[in-house]
XYZ file of C-alpha atoms in Angstrom:
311
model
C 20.638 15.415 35.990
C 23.331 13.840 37.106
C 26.118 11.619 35.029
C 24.970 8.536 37.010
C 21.260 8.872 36.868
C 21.226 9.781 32.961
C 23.083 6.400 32.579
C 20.414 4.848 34.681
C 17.532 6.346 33.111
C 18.972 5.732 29.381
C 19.545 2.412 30.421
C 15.968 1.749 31.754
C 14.780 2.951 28.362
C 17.009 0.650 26.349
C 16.242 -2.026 28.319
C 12.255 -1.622 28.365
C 12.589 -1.132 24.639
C 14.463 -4.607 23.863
C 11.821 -5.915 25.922
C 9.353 -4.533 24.321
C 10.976 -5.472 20.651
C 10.922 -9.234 22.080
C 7.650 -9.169 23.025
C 6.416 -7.945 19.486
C 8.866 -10.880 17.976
C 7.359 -13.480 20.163
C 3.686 -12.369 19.470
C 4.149 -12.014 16.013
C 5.858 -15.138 15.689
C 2.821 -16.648 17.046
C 0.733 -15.279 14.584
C 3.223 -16.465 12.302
C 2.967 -19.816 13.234
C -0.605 -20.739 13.539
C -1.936 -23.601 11.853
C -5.059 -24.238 10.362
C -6.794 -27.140 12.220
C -7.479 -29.606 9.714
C -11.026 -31.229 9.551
C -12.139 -34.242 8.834
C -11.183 -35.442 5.334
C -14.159 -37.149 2.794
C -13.991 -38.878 -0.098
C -13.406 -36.843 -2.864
C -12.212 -37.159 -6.628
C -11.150 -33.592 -7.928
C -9.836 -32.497 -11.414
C -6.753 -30.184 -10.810
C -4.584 -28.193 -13.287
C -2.001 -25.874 -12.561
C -1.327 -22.868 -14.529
C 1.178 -19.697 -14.050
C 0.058 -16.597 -14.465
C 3.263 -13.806 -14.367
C 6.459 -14.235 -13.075
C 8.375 -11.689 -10.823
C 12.210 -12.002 -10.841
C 11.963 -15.287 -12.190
C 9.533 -16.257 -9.693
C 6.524 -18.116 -11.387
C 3.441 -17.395 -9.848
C 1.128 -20.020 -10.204
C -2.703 -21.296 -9.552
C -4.214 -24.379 -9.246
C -7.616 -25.185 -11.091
C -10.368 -27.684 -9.338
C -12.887 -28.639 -12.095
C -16.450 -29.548 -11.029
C -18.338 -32.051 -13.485
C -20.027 -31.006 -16.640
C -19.072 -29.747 -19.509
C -18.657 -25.452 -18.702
C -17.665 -22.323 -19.285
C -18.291 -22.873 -15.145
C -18.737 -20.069 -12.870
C -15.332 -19.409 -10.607
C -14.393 -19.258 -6.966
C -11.277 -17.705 -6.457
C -9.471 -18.609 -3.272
C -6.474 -16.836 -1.849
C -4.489 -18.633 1.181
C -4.023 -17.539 4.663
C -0.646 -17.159 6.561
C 0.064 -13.847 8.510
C 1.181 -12.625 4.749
C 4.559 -14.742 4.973
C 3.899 -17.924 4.530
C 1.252 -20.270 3.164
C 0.705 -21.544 -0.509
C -1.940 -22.207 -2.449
C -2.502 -25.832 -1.701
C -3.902 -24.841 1.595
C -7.020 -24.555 0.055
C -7.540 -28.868 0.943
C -7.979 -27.525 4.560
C -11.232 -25.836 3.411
C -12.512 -28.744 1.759
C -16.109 -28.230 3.072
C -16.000 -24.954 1.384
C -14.169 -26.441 -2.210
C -16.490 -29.223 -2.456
C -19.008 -27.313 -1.911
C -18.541 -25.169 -4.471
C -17.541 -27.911 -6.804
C -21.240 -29.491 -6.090
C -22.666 -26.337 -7.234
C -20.883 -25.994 -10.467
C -17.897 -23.780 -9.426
C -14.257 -24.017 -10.692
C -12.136 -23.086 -7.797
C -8.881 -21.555 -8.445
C -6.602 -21.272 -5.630
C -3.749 -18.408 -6.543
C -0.278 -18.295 -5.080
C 0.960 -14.256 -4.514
C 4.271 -12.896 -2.997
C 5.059 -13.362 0.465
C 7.048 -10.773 2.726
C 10.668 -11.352 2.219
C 13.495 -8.611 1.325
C 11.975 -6.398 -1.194
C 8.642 -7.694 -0.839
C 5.332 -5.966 0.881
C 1.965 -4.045 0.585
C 0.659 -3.669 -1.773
C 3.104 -6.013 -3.924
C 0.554 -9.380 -2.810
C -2.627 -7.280 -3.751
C -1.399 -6.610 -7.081
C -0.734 -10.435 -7.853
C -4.690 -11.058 -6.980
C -5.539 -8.319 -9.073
C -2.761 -9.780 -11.989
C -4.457 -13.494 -11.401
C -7.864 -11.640 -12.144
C -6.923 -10.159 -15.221
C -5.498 -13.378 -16.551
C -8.422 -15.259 -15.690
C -10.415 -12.760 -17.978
C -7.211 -13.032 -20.898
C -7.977 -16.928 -20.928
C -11.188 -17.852 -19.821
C -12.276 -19.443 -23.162
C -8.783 -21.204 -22.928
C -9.543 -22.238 -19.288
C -12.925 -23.138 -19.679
C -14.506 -20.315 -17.263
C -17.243 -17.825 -17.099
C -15.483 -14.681 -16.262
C -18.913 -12.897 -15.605
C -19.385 -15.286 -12.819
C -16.691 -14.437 -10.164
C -16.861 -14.513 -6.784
C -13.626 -14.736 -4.530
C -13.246 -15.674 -1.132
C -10.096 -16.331 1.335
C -9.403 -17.067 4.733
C -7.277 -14.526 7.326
C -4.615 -12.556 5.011
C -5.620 -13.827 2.249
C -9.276 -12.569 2.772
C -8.014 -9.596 3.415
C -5.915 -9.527 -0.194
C -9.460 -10.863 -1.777
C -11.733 -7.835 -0.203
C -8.938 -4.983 -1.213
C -9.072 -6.747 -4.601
C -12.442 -6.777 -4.895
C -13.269 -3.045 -3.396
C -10.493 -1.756 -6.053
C -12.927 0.178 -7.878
C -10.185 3.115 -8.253
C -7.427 0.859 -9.678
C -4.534 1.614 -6.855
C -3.535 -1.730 -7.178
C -3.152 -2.931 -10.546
C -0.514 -4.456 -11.912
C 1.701 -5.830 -15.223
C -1.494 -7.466 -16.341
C -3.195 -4.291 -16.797
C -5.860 -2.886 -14.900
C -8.815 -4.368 -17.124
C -9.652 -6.350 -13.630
C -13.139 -8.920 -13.940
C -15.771 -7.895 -11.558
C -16.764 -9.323 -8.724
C -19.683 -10.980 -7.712
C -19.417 -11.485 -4.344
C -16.653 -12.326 -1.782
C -16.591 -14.837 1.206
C -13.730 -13.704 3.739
C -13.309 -15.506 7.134
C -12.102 -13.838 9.350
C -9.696 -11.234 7.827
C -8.334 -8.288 9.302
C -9.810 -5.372 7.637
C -8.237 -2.069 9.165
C -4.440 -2.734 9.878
C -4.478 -0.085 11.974
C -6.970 -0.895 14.927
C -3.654 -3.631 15.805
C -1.583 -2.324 18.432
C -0.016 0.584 16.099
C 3.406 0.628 17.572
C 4.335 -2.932 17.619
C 2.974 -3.676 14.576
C 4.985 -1.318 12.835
C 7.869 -2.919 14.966
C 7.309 -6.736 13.685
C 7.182 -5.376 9.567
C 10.494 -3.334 10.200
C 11.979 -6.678 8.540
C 10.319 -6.636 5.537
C 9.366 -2.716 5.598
C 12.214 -0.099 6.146
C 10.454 3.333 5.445
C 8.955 6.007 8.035
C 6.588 5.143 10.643
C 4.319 7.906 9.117
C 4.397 6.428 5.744
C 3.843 3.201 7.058
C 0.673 4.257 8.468
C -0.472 5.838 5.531
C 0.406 2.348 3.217
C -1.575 0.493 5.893
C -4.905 2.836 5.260
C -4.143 2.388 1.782
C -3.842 -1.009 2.112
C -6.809 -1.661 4.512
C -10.027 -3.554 3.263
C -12.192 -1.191 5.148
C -11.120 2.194 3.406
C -12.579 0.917 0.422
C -15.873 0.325 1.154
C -18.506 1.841 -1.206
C -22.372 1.949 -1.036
C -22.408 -0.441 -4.244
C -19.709 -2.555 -3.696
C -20.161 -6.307 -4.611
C -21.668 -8.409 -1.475
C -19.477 -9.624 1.185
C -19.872 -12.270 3.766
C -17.977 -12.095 6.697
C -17.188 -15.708 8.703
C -15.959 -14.633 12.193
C -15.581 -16.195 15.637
C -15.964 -14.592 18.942
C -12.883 -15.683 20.529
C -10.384 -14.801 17.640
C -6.825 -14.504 19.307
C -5.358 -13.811 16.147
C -7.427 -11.323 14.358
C -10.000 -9.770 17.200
C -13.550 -10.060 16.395
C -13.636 -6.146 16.741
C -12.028 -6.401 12.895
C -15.520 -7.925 11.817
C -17.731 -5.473 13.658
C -15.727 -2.074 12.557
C -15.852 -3.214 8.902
C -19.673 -4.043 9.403
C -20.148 -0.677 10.923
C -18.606 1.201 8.257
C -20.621 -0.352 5.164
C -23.614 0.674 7.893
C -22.173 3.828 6.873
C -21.616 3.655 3.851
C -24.413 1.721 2.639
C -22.666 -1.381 1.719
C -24.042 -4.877 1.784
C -22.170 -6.548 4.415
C -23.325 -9.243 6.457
C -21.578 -11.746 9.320
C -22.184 -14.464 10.731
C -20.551 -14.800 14.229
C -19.606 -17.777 15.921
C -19.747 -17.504 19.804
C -16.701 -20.292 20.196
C -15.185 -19.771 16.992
C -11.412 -19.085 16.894
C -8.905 -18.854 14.095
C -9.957 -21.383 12.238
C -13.190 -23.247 9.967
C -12.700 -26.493 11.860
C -13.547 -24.126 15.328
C -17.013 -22.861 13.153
C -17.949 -26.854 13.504
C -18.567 -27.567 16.596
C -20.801 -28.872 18.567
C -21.310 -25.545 21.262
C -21.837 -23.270 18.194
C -25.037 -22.680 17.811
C -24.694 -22.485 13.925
C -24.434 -26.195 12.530
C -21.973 -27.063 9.145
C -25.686 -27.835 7.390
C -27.042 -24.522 8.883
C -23.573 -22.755 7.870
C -23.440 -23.976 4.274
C -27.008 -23.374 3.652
C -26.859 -19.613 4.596
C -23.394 -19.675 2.548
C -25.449 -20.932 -0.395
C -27.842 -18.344 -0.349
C -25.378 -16.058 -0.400
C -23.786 -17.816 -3.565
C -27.717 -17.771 -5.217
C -27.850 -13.420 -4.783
C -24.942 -12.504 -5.708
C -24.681 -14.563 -8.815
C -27.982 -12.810 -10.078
């Protein structure tokens, strides 16, 4: 090959490679910043406490307590935020407020958990062991806290459904933490929309976007995603999941939904989803009017849901 061409041809590469580096920046930056559409805000009095549960290089991880009326231990819903895994906090759980009053109504405390985003030194499973740590201290001090640790169910939207189901499917302990691995079990978990296998994203470029936070092999990265991965942790008596998912996702494909259903299929898990022809990224999206399932219709199947598991 000639001096001329090589420099041509090493050039093309270079060049089709920045390109392609841009246009994994620019898509994941648009994951990054999608917003939750807020919905319409009612009238509500709610009982909050916060609490911290570890710290991590003087970090204080935190949680937030919503008390329903009556006098307890209460049942617990334990909510984990959304946010492409960098950003988010634990107040986002307002923006679900069908959902948290709705589980106050019934009884529920809902605890909504801060965990590590990625930053420098920060990534899988580091955010699945603070669920798991927020777990165990939930059991330490539930006669402190006022809670019925044998009645947990945890739910999530987007990542942080996808920290709630590896918590939850956990049975072998990979992701315990400084609290000890004497994790509460679960009940049942509500997840909308989460990705489930990190893998069935375009493999290349998301290995690309998390070389800022992750700076090992692209074969070990692989191998922490499976590890990492709600689905490779399904088992045929795993706690019951719903799965909230619309058709027209363009931030986690609806295909996420269907492969994890397939595989508890598989394995004999009880999975079930309800689809939402229009729904996007978002609960607001589940609402309307050209779905064909209706906020009463929605929160009545949700309930039932709520009613088997807790038996």
């Amino acid at each position: 090959m000639r001096k001329e061409t090589a420099w041509f041809v090493g050039g093309a590469a270079l060049a089709a490679a920045t390109a392609a580096g841009a246009s994994v920046w620019n898509q994941y930056g648009s994951l990054v910043r999608w917003q939750e559409p807020e919905l319409p805000v009612r009238p509500s009095t709610r009982k909050r406490r916060t609490h911290m549960y570890k710290i991590v290089d003087d970090r204080p991880l935190q949680f937030d307590v919503y008390y329903p009326s009556g006098e307890g231990p209460f049942p617990i819903a334990v909510y984990a935020h959304g946010g492409a895994f960098v950003r988010g906090n634990r107040g986002m759980v307002t923006l679900f407020h069908p959902l948290l009053d709705h589980f106050l109504t019934k009884g529920f405390a809902v605890i909504s958990i801060d965990y590590r985003l990625f930053e420098d030194g920060v990534y899988f499973p580091d955010n699945i062991v603070d669920v798991s740590d927020a777990l165990c201290y939930l059991k330490q001090h539930d006669g402190l806290l006022n809670l019925d640790i044998n009645k947990l169910l945890v739910w999530g939207d987007s990542a942080g459904a996808a920290l709630v189901l590896a918590t939850a499917l956990d049975r072998s302990k990979q992701f315990t933490g400084e609290l000890g691995d004497d994790v509460p079990p679960v009940k049942g978990v509500i997840a909308l929309y989460p990705p489930t296998n990190f893998l069935l994203f375009k493999f290349i470029q998301t290995w690309l976007a998390h070389l800022k936070f992750y700076e090992g092999s692209r074969e070990a990265w692989r191998e922490l995603m499976v590890k990492c991965s709600p689905v490779t942790h399904l088992y045929d008596d795993a706690p019951p999941i719903l799965l909230l998912h619309g058709k027209k996702d363009p931030i986690v494909p609806f295909g996420q939904a269907l492969h994890f259903v397939e595989h508890a299929s598989e394995v004999g898990a009880n999975v079930q989803l309800i689809s939402f022809p229009n729904g996007t990224h978002s609960l607001a999206s589940f609402f309307q009017s050209d779905n064909p399932v209706k906020e009463t219709q929605l929160m009545a199947r949700i309930d039932r849901f709520i009613d088997d598991a807790m038996t």
